[in-house]
Amino acid sequence: MRFVVTKVCSGGGKARAGALHIAGAGIGIETPALLLSTRKGLPAFLSCDLLASLPLPDSLLLHVCPTHFIEGPPVKTISAIRGLHGMLGLPDHILVAAASDSIESLPSCEATNKFGASFETPSGRRLVKPSDYMELISCMKPNIWASLADEVPAWVTEKRNKVSVDRTLRWLDACIALDVASGTNSFGVIVGGSSLEQRKLCATEVSKRNVSGFWIAGFGFGESIEERCTLLNATTDCLPREKPRLVSRLGLPEEVLEGVAAGIDLFDSTYIYQLTMGGFALIFPVDMVEREMQNGVLNTTDGDSTKINLRATTYRKDTSRLVDSCNCFTCQNHTRAYLNHLLNVHEMLAQILLEIHNTHHYLRFFHSIREAIKVGEFDLFRQEFVKKRRTHFAAVVV
């Protein structure tokens, strides 16, 4: 794996654009980028042929969760069919494996112990030891994998945060030792809860290990926005510039922009899945840089909203597209009224069409972020984006 930083914001900013090259993948992925969340290897409502209709190469990054396969086919069977790439029929996609997600494999810190990490799964609570985890990694053959981590919520004590860091570092060493033969790309996990000291300690120690990048975990468990910003910046300050950084559970547009401003390159989030399950469609402007940025001034005369609830009766007779400027399959072929109908009669096609649009829309958002960094206008892009959204929310409240 090779990662190159191609542009860093001027004026002391940490937002950066880069390119991630995976051996055998044949194509580079520009960063900042989004990892599409999956359930047992594929996005919840997208088959392989629908996945291929999404923007390339941005849609090639998939987050897979090894614990989803604990009760799946035997590990020898998965290995015999060339791992997940062969089983899923996705030879060209970049699979990034990490033990937890926010849907079917939730960290359970109270049941985690010195032997392994505990997760709440659909089949109950499971304790996963480093040896069991690396057996799954070995058979799945992902392009990148992250080590086990002891993720804790924001309200735990400083002593528990220290235990979390100690365990995570010990499991990282164990996972790396078990992976010596394959030599795949490993990401060291950085934890520490809401403790600034433990976050910095963990980041410093993980940086000393032979890892290809860093997975910043443990967010989305009760920390405040102010705490998260401070912790993110303190963590990235301790990491080497030449390796990629990935963060979990920052999904809202404002959270993504916050992460990019702190120097994050990759984002793993279930935001699209949660929107789709709720019957929401993203409609906020994403092409600000390409269309509206002129002479360093961002045009904010258009109204703004993040998403619309297509279950609402107001869309029952709405024959317009979700987003006029969107060229996804859903927007090119269907109306808001049709999606409203599908949702209200409980047709799964509604979720399929919504996931196509929401994924396409959010990938365009990441493209705009990259363009803003390249032209040196990220700070302006972020400020105006947040300002525009706040203006809309204020108008709605009034």
GROMACS .gro file of C-alpha atoms in nm:
model
  398
    1MET     CA    1   0.000   0.000   0.000
    2ARG     CA    2   0.119   0.350  -0.082
    3PHE     CA    3  -0.028   0.677   0.041
    4VAL     CA    4   0.076   1.019  -0.090
    5VAL     CA    5  -0.031   1.359   0.042
    6THR     CA    6  -0.080   1.580  -0.264
    7LYS     CA    7  -0.208   1.904  -0.110
    8VAL     CA    8  -0.223   2.057   0.236
    9CYS     CA    9  -0.425   2.366   0.322
   10SER     CA   10  -0.216   2.679   0.365
   11GLY     CA   11  -0.219   2.907   0.665
   12GLY     CA   12  -0.154   2.634   0.920
   13GLY     CA   13  -0.463   2.428   0.832
   14LYS     CA   14  -0.444   2.050   0.853
   15ALA     CA   15  -0.700   1.956   0.585
   16ARG     CA   16  -0.525   1.759   0.314
   17ALA     CA   17  -0.587   1.585  -0.015
   18GLY     CA   18  -0.407   1.264  -0.101
   19ALA     CA   19  -0.407   0.943  -0.301
   20LEU     CA   20  -0.428   0.588  -0.168
   21HIS     CA   21  -0.279   0.315  -0.390
   22ILE     CA   22  -0.338  -0.050  -0.309
   23ALA     CA   23  -0.121  -0.316  -0.470
   24GLY     CA   24  -0.329  -0.520  -0.713
   25ALA     CA   25  -0.623  -0.277  -0.712
   26GLY     CA   26  -0.492  -0.103  -1.024
   27ILE     CA   27  -0.633   0.241  -0.940
   28GLY     CA   28  -0.571   0.511  -0.683
   29ILE     CA   29  -0.839   0.646  -0.450
   30GLU     CA   30  -0.834   1.019  -0.389
   31THR     CA   31  -0.877   1.131  -0.029
   32PRO     CA   32  -1.060   1.251   0.178
   33ALA     CA   33  -1.282   0.955   0.095
   34LEU     CA   34  -1.578   0.761   0.233
   35LEU     CA   35  -1.583   0.390   0.314
   36LEU     CA   36  -1.925   0.250   0.226
   37SER     CA   37  -2.070   0.054   0.517
   38THR     CA   38  -2.174  -0.304   0.449
   39ARG     CA   39  -2.364  -0.591   0.605
   40LYS     CA   40  -2.179  -0.916   0.544
   41GLY     CA   41  -1.976  -0.759   0.267
   42LEU     CA   42  -2.221  -0.555   0.059
   43PRO     CA   43  -2.418  -0.234   0.124
   44ALA     CA   44  -2.752  -0.323   0.281
   45PHE     CA   45  -2.968  -0.277  -0.031
   46LEU     CA   46  -2.721  -0.283  -0.320
   47SER     CA   47  -2.625  -0.591  -0.519
   48CYS     CA   48  -2.298  -0.611  -0.713
   49ASP     CA   49  -2.454  -0.480  -1.035
   50LEU     CA   50  -2.609  -0.180  -0.858
   51LEU     CA   51  -2.283  -0.113  -0.675
   52ALA     CA   52  -2.112  -0.090  -1.014
   53SER     CA   53  -2.348   0.194  -1.113
   54LEU     CA   54  -2.206   0.426  -0.845
   55PRO     CA   55  -1.932   0.682  -0.921
   56LEU     CA   56  -1.592   0.525  -0.978
   57PRO     CA   57  -1.339   0.498  -0.827
   58ASP     CA   58  -1.496   0.661  -0.519
   59SER     CA   59  -1.734   0.370  -0.459
   60LEU     CA   60  -1.456   0.107  -0.454
   61LEU     CA   61  -1.386   0.149  -0.082
   62LEU     CA   62  -1.593  -0.087   0.135
   63HIS     CA   63  -1.585  -0.131   0.511
   64VAL     CA   64  -1.635  -0.498   0.603
   65CYS     CA   65  -1.682  -0.625   0.956
   66PRO     CA   66  -1.513  -0.963   1.033
   67THR     CA   67  -1.752  -1.030   1.321
   68HIS     CA   68  -2.039  -1.044   1.070
   69PHE     CA   69  -1.887  -1.368   0.942
   70ILE     CA   70  -1.840  -1.547   1.274
   71GLU     CA   71  -2.152  -1.754   1.205
   72GLY     CA   72  -2.120  -1.747   0.826
   73PRO     CA   73  -1.948  -1.999   0.598
   74PRO     CA   74  -1.654  -2.184   0.755
   75VAL     CA   75  -1.326  -1.992   0.737
   76LYS     CA   76  -1.173  -2.262   0.516
   77THR     CA   77  -1.458  -2.222   0.268
   78ILE     CA   78  -1.414  -1.844   0.248
   79SER     CA   79  -1.040  -1.888   0.206
   80ALA     CA   80  -1.085  -2.149  -0.068
   81ILE     CA   81  -1.287  -1.907  -0.283
   82ARG     CA   82  -1.016  -1.637  -0.268
   83GLY     CA   83  -1.152  -1.464   0.041
   84LEU     CA   84  -1.423  -1.201   0.039
   85HIS     CA   85  -1.323  -1.065  -0.301
   86GLY     CA   86  -1.408  -1.400  -0.457
   87MET     CA   87  -1.712  -1.475  -0.242
   88LEU     CA   88  -1.871  -1.135  -0.308
   89GLY     CA   89  -1.770  -1.116  -0.673
   90LEU     CA   90  -1.586  -0.788  -0.618
   91PRO     CA   91  -1.229  -0.850  -0.737
   92ASP     CA   92  -1.151  -0.481  -0.796
   93HIS     CA   93  -1.292  -0.333  -0.476
   94ILE     CA   94  -1.080  -0.232  -0.179
   95LEU     CA   95  -1.203  -0.410   0.133
   96VAL     CA   96  -1.114  -0.252   0.466
   97ALA     CA   97  -1.182  -0.475   0.769
   98ALA     CA   98  -1.249  -0.351   1.121
   99ALA     CA   99  -1.408  -0.540   1.408
  100SER     CA  100  -1.696  -0.308   1.497
  101ASP     CA  101  -1.966  -0.108   1.324
  102SER     CA  102  -2.277   0.082   1.433
  103ILE     CA  103  -2.536  -0.165   1.303
  104GLU     CA  104  -2.469  -0.529   1.388
  105SER     CA  105  -2.141  -0.535   1.581
  106LEU     CA  106  -2.152  -0.281   1.863
  107PRO     CA  107  -1.860  -0.265   2.110
  108SER     CA  108  -1.955  -0.385   2.458
  109CYS     CA  109  -1.695  -0.238   2.692
  110GLU     CA  110  -1.851  -0.378   3.010
  111ALA     CA  111  -1.803  -0.735   2.884
  112THR     CA  112  -1.460  -0.681   2.728
  113ASN     CA  113  -1.176  -0.832   2.929
  114LYS     CA  114  -0.803  -0.896   2.902
  115PHE     CA  115  -0.861  -1.192   2.672
  116GLY     CA  116  -1.049  -1.012   2.396
  117ALA     CA  117  -1.303  -0.754   2.282
  118SER     CA  118  -1.675  -0.807   2.329
  119PHE     CA  119  -1.941  -0.714   2.072
  120GLU     CA  120  -2.320  -0.707   2.071
  121THR     CA  121  -2.432  -0.896   1.759
  122PRO     CA  122  -2.770  -1.019   1.628
  123SER     CA  123  -2.682  -1.362   1.767
  124GLY     CA  124  -2.591  -1.228   2.110
  125ARG     CA  125  -2.282  -1.100   2.285
  126ARG     CA  126  -1.956  -1.241   2.146
  127LEU     CA  127  -1.606  -1.229   2.292
  128VAL     CA  128  -1.345  -1.214   2.015
  129LYS     CA  129  -0.984  -1.298   2.098
  130PRO     CA  130  -0.692  -1.173   1.884
  131SER     CA  131  -0.626  -1.527   1.757
  132ASP     CA  132  -0.992  -1.573   1.653
  133TYR     CA  133  -0.996  -1.231   1.491
  134MET     CA  134  -0.680  -1.291   1.290
  135GLU     CA  135  -0.814  -1.628   1.172
  136LEU     CA  136  -1.109  -1.438   1.023
  137ILE     CA  137  -0.876  -1.178   0.870
  138SER     CA  138  -0.659  -1.451   0.721
  139CYS     CA  139  -0.950  -1.620   0.545
  140MET     CA  140  -1.123  -1.298   0.436
  141LYS     CA  141  -0.806  -1.155   0.279
  142PRO     CA  142  -0.904  -0.785   0.299
  143ASN     CA  143  -0.679  -0.523   0.142
  144ILE     CA  144  -0.652  -0.342   0.477
  145TRP     CA  145  -0.739  -0.454   0.828
  146ALA     CA  146  -0.753  -0.279   1.165
  147SER     CA  147  -0.656  -0.451   1.488
  148LEU     CA  148  -0.892  -0.527   1.775
  149ALA     CA  149  -0.968  -0.236   2.007
  150ASP     CA  150  -1.122  -0.179   2.347
  151GLU     CA  151  -1.357   0.111   2.267
  152VAL     CA  152  -1.510   0.284   2.569
  153PRO     CA  153  -1.779   0.553   2.609
  154ALA     CA  154  -1.699   0.910   2.706
  155TRP     CA  155  -1.820   0.879   3.066
  156VAL     CA  156  -1.578   0.610   3.188
  157THR     CA  157  -1.306   0.692   3.440
  158GLU     CA  158  -0.946   0.784   3.360
  159LYS     CA  159  -0.840   0.448   3.499
  160ARG     CA  160  -1.072   0.265   3.257
  161ASN     CA  161  -0.937   0.475   2.969
  162LYS     CA  162  -0.584   0.367   3.061
  163VAL     CA  163  -0.692   0.003   3.066
  164SER     CA  164  -0.851   0.053   2.724
  165VAL     CA  165  -0.525   0.186   2.579
  166ASP     CA  166  -0.314  -0.090   2.739
  167ARG     CA  167  -0.539  -0.363   2.604
  168THR     CA  168  -0.559  -0.213   2.256
  169LEU     CA  169  -0.180  -0.184   2.230
  170ARG     CA  170  -0.135  -0.541   2.355
  171TRP     CA  171  -0.390  -0.673   2.103
  172LEU     CA  172  -0.225  -0.473   1.825
  173ASP     CA  173   0.108  -0.638   1.898
  174ALA     CA  174  -0.061  -0.980   1.907
  175CYS     CA  175  -0.243  -0.921   1.576
  176ILE     CA  176   0.073  -0.800   1.402
  177ALA     CA  177   0.264  -1.104   1.528
  178LEU     CA  178  -0.009  -1.338   1.398
  179ASP     CA  179  -0.007  -1.162   1.060
  180VAL     CA  180   0.368  -1.182   0.997
  181ALA     CA  181   0.332  -1.450   0.730
  182SER     CA  182   0.083  -1.266   0.508
  183GLY     CA  183   0.232  -0.918   0.541
  184THR     CA  184  -0.097  -0.740   0.464
  185ASN     CA  185  -0.171  -0.373   0.529
  186SER     CA  186  -0.258  -0.319   0.895
  187PHE     CA  187  -0.404  -0.010   1.060
  188GLY     CA  188  -0.327   0.045   1.426
  189VAL     CA  189  -0.630   0.148   1.631
  190ILE     CA  190  -0.616   0.457   1.852
  191VAL     CA  191  -0.846   0.475   2.155
  192GLY     CA  192  -0.852   0.654   2.489
  193GLY     CA  193  -1.214   0.760   2.533
  194SER     CA  194  -1.249   1.127   2.626
  195SER     CA  195  -0.908   1.140   2.793
  196LEU     CA  196  -0.676   1.376   2.607
  197GLU     CA  197  -0.370   1.230   2.777
  198GLN     CA  198  -0.459   0.869   2.693
  199ARG     CA  199  -0.547   0.958   2.331
  200LYS     CA  200  -0.208   1.120   2.281
  201LEU     CA  201  -0.029   0.832   2.453
  202CYS     CA  202  -0.206   0.575   2.240
  203ALA     CA  203  -0.137   0.767   1.917
  204THR     CA  204   0.230   0.801   2.005
  205GLU     CA  205   0.267   0.432   2.091
  206VAL     CA  206   0.078   0.307   1.785
  207SER     CA  207   0.299   0.529   1.565
  208LYS     CA  208   0.600   0.328   1.685
  209ARG     CA  209   0.450   0.003   1.553
  210ASN     CA  210   0.495  -0.134   1.202
  211VAL     CA  211   0.153  -0.029   1.071
  212SER     CA  212   0.043   0.110   0.735
  213GLY     CA  213  -0.202   0.363   0.876
  214PHE     CA  214  -0.419   0.458   1.171
  215TRP     CA  215  -0.781   0.393   1.265
  216ILE     CA  216  -0.902   0.653   1.515
  217ALA     CA  217  -1.180   0.477   1.707
  218GLY     CA  218  -1.400   0.537   2.007
  219PHE     CA  219  -1.598   0.838   1.883
  220GLY     CA  220  -1.976   0.857   1.881
  221PHE     CA  221  -2.005   0.726   2.238
  222GLY     CA  222  -2.128   1.034   2.421
  223GLU     CA  223  -1.850   1.290   2.380
  224SER     CA  224  -1.947   1.651   2.316
  225ILE     CA  225  -1.870   1.829   1.988
  226GLU     CA  226  -1.608   2.042   2.164
  227GLU     CA  227  -1.444   1.735   2.320
  228ARG     CA  228  -1.438   1.554   1.987
  229CYS     CA  229  -1.272   1.844   1.807
  230THR     CA  230  -1.002   1.875   2.076
  231LEU     CA  231  -0.939   1.499   2.084
  232LEU     CA  232  -0.921   1.468   1.705
  233ASN     CA  233  -0.671   1.749   1.668
  234ALA     CA  234  -0.457   1.627   1.956
  235THR     CA  235  -0.453   1.275   1.809
  236THR     CA  236  -0.359   1.375   1.454
  237ASP     CA  237  -0.084   1.601   1.589
  238CYS     CA  238   0.086   1.287   1.723
  239LEU     CA  239   0.068   1.093   1.395
  240PRO     CA  240   0.321   1.089   1.110
  241ARG     CA  241   0.221   1.288   0.803
  242GLU     CA  242   0.297   1.015   0.548
  243LYS     CA  243   0.042   0.757   0.667
  244PRO     CA  244  -0.338   0.766   0.620
  245ARG     CA  245  -0.579   0.831   0.908
  246LEU     CA  246  -0.927   0.679   0.926
  247VAL     CA  247  -1.197   0.774   1.175
  248SER     CA  248  -1.517   0.589   1.267
  249ARG     CA  249  -1.872   0.717   1.324
  250LEU     CA  250  -1.836   1.073   1.195
  251GLY     CA  251  -2.119   1.076   0.944
  252LEU     CA  252  -2.305   1.408   0.943
  253PRO     CA  253  -2.177   1.660   0.687
  254GLU     CA  254  -2.059   1.894   0.963
  255GLU     CA  255  -1.879   1.605   1.137
  256VAL     CA  256  -1.704   1.508   0.816
  257LEU     CA  257  -1.588   1.866   0.761
  258GLU     CA  258  -1.466   1.876   1.121
  259GLY     CA  259  -1.268   1.556   1.063
  260VAL     CA  260  -1.118   1.682   0.737
  261ALA     CA  261  -1.013   2.004   0.912
  262ALA     CA  262  -0.829   1.789   1.170
  263GLY     CA  263  -0.636   1.604   0.899
  264ILE     CA  264  -0.848   1.288   0.858
  265ASP     CA  265  -0.824   1.107   0.522
  266LEU     CA  266  -1.085   0.828   0.541
  267PHE     CA  267  -1.429   0.809   0.700
  268ASP     CA  268  -1.624   0.501   0.806
  269SER     CA  269  -1.990   0.576   0.875
  270THR     CA  270  -2.337   0.421   0.872
  271TYR     CA  271  -2.497   0.760   0.799
  272ILE     CA  272  -2.621   0.655   0.453
  273TYR     CA  273  -2.773   0.333   0.589
  274GLN     CA  274  -2.953   0.516   0.870
  275LEU     CA  275  -3.093   0.777   0.630
  276THR     CA  276  -3.213   0.510   0.391
  277MET     CA  277  -3.382   0.305   0.663
  278GLY     CA  278  -3.560   0.618   0.784
  279GLY     CA  279  -3.696   0.702   0.438
  280PHE     CA  280  -3.480   1.013   0.401
  281ALA     CA  281  -3.313   1.146   0.086
  282LEU     CA  282  -3.014   1.379   0.090
  283ILE     CA  283  -3.075   1.702  -0.102
  284PHE     CA  284  -2.818   1.953   0.029
  285PRO     CA  285  -2.598   2.127  -0.232
  286VAL     CA  286  -2.272   1.941  -0.293
  287ASP     CA  287  -2.131   2.114  -0.602
  288MET     CA  288  -2.050   2.445  -0.434
  289VAL     CA  289  -1.687   2.453  -0.544
  290GLU     CA  290  -1.744   2.352  -0.906
  291ARG     CA  291  -2.048   2.576  -0.962
  292GLU     CA  292  -2.061   2.854  -0.705
  293MET     CA  293  -1.702   2.932  -0.603
  294GLN     CA  294  -1.604   3.237  -0.805
  295ASN     CA  295  -1.319   3.475  -0.720
  296GLY     CA  296  -1.300   3.338  -0.368
  297VAL     CA  297  -1.664   3.420  -0.292
  298LEU     CA  298  -1.923   3.150  -0.226
  299ASN     CA  299  -2.273   3.227  -0.352
  300THR     CA  300  -2.520   3.142  -0.075
  301THR     CA  301  -2.839   3.285  -0.221
  302ASP     CA  302  -2.999   2.944  -0.272
  303GLY     CA  303  -3.195   2.789   0.011
  304ASP     CA  304  -3.054   2.486   0.189
  305SER     CA  305  -3.178   2.174   0.362
  306THR     CA  306  -2.999   1.851   0.442
  307LYS     CA  307  -3.260   1.586   0.374
  308ILE     CA  308  -3.629   1.530   0.312
  309ASN     CA  309  -3.857   1.270   0.467
  310LEU     CA  310  -4.017   1.099   0.171
  311ARG     CA  311  -4.279   0.930   0.387
  312ALA     CA  312  -4.447   1.268   0.437
  313THR     CA  313  -4.778   1.325   0.256
  314THR     CA  314  -4.645   1.647   0.102
  315TYR     CA  315  -4.453   1.434  -0.152
  316ARG     CA  316  -4.751   1.220  -0.252
  317LYS     CA  317  -4.812   1.430  -0.566
  318ASP     CA  318  -4.461   1.571  -0.611
  319THR     CA  319  -4.347   1.478  -0.963
  320SER     CA  320  -4.001   1.637  -0.932
  321ARG     CA  321  -3.671   1.456  -0.896
  322LEU     CA  322  -3.498   1.426  -0.562
  323VAL     CA  323  -3.220   1.657  -0.684
  324ASP     CA  324  -3.232   1.816  -1.030
  325SER     CA  325  -2.855   1.821  -1.074
  326CYS     CA  326  -2.803   1.459  -0.964
  327ASN     CA  327  -2.732   1.202  -1.235
  328CYS     CA  328  -2.782   0.890  -1.026
  329PHE     CA  329  -3.020   0.619  -1.150
  330THR     CA  330  -3.290   0.717  -0.900
  331CYS     CA  331  -3.296   1.085  -0.993
  332GLN     CA  332  -3.280   1.014  -1.366
  333ASN     CA  333  -3.571   0.770  -1.364
  334HIS     CA  334  -3.804   0.830  -1.068
  335THR     CA  335  -3.994   1.100  -0.884
  336ARG     CA  336  -4.050   1.192  -0.521
  337ALA     CA  337  -4.412   1.080  -0.555
  338TYR     CA  338  -4.307   0.731  -0.665
  339LEU     CA  339  -4.063   0.696  -0.376
  340ASN     CA  340  -4.332   0.817  -0.135
  341HIS     CA  341  -4.562   0.547  -0.271
  342LEU     CA  342  -4.299   0.272  -0.238
  343LEU     CA  343  -4.221   0.369   0.121
  344ASN     CA  344  -4.585   0.381   0.226
  345VAL     CA  345  -4.664   0.039   0.078
  346HIS     CA  346  -4.343  -0.102   0.234
  347GLU     CA  347  -4.174  -0.205  -0.089
  348MET     CA  348  -3.802  -0.283  -0.049
  349LEU     CA  349  -3.743  -0.111  -0.384
  350ALA     CA  350  -3.780   0.216  -0.192
  351GLN     CA  351  -3.468   0.142   0.014
  352ILE     CA  352  -3.279   0.027  -0.296
  353LEU     CA  353  -3.352   0.349  -0.484
  354LEU     CA  354  -3.284   0.564  -0.177
  355GLU     CA  355  -2.951   0.396  -0.105
  356ILE     CA  356  -2.845   0.449  -0.466
  357HIS     CA  357  -2.923   0.820  -0.444
  358ASN     CA  358  -2.791   0.882  -0.092
  359THR     CA  359  -2.463   0.703  -0.167
  360HIS     CA  360  -2.420   0.886  -0.497
  361HIS     CA  361  -2.500   1.220  -0.332
  362TYR     CA  362  -2.261   1.172  -0.041
  363LEU     CA  363  -1.977   1.062  -0.269
  364ARG     CA  364  -2.029   1.387  -0.462
  365PHE     CA  365  -2.003   1.573  -0.131
  366PHE     CA  366  -1.661   1.417  -0.071
  367HIS     CA  367  -1.559   1.508  -0.425
  368SER     CA  368  -1.646   1.873  -0.353
  369ILE     CA  369  -1.438   1.862  -0.033
  370ARG     CA  370  -1.137   1.738  -0.231
  371GLU     CA  371  -1.183   2.008  -0.493
  372ALA     CA  372  -1.203   2.276  -0.223
  373ILE     CA  373  -0.874   2.156  -0.074
  374LYS     CA  374  -0.705   2.145  -0.415
  375VAL     CA  375  -0.793   2.508  -0.494
  376GLY     CA  376  -0.700   2.622  -0.143
  377GLU     CA  377  -1.055   2.713  -0.042
  378PHE     CA  378  -1.143   2.444   0.212
  379ASP     CA  379  -1.171   2.679   0.510
  380LEU     CA  380  -1.408   2.903   0.315
  381PHE     CA  381  -1.601   2.601   0.190
  382ARG     CA  382  -1.643   2.469   0.545
  383GLN     CA  383  -1.742   2.804   0.694
  384GLU     CA  384  -1.997   2.883   0.426
  385PHE     CA  385  -2.139   2.530   0.426
  386VAL     CA  386  -2.202   2.537   0.801
  387LYS     CA  387  -2.328   2.897   0.788
  388LYS     CA  388  -2.573   2.811   0.511
  389ARG     CA  389  -2.708   2.516   0.706
  390ARG     CA  390  -2.748   2.719   1.026
  391THR     CA  391  -2.932   2.990   0.834
  392HIS     CA  392  -3.175   2.731   0.700
  393PHE     CA  393  -3.234   2.575   1.043
  394ALA     CA  394  -3.296   2.917   1.196
  395ALA     CA  395  -3.551   2.995   0.925
  396VAL     CA  396  -3.729   2.663   0.988
  397VAL     CA  397  -3.751   2.732   1.362
  398VAL     CA  398  -3.895   3.078   1.303
   0.00000   0.00000   0.00000
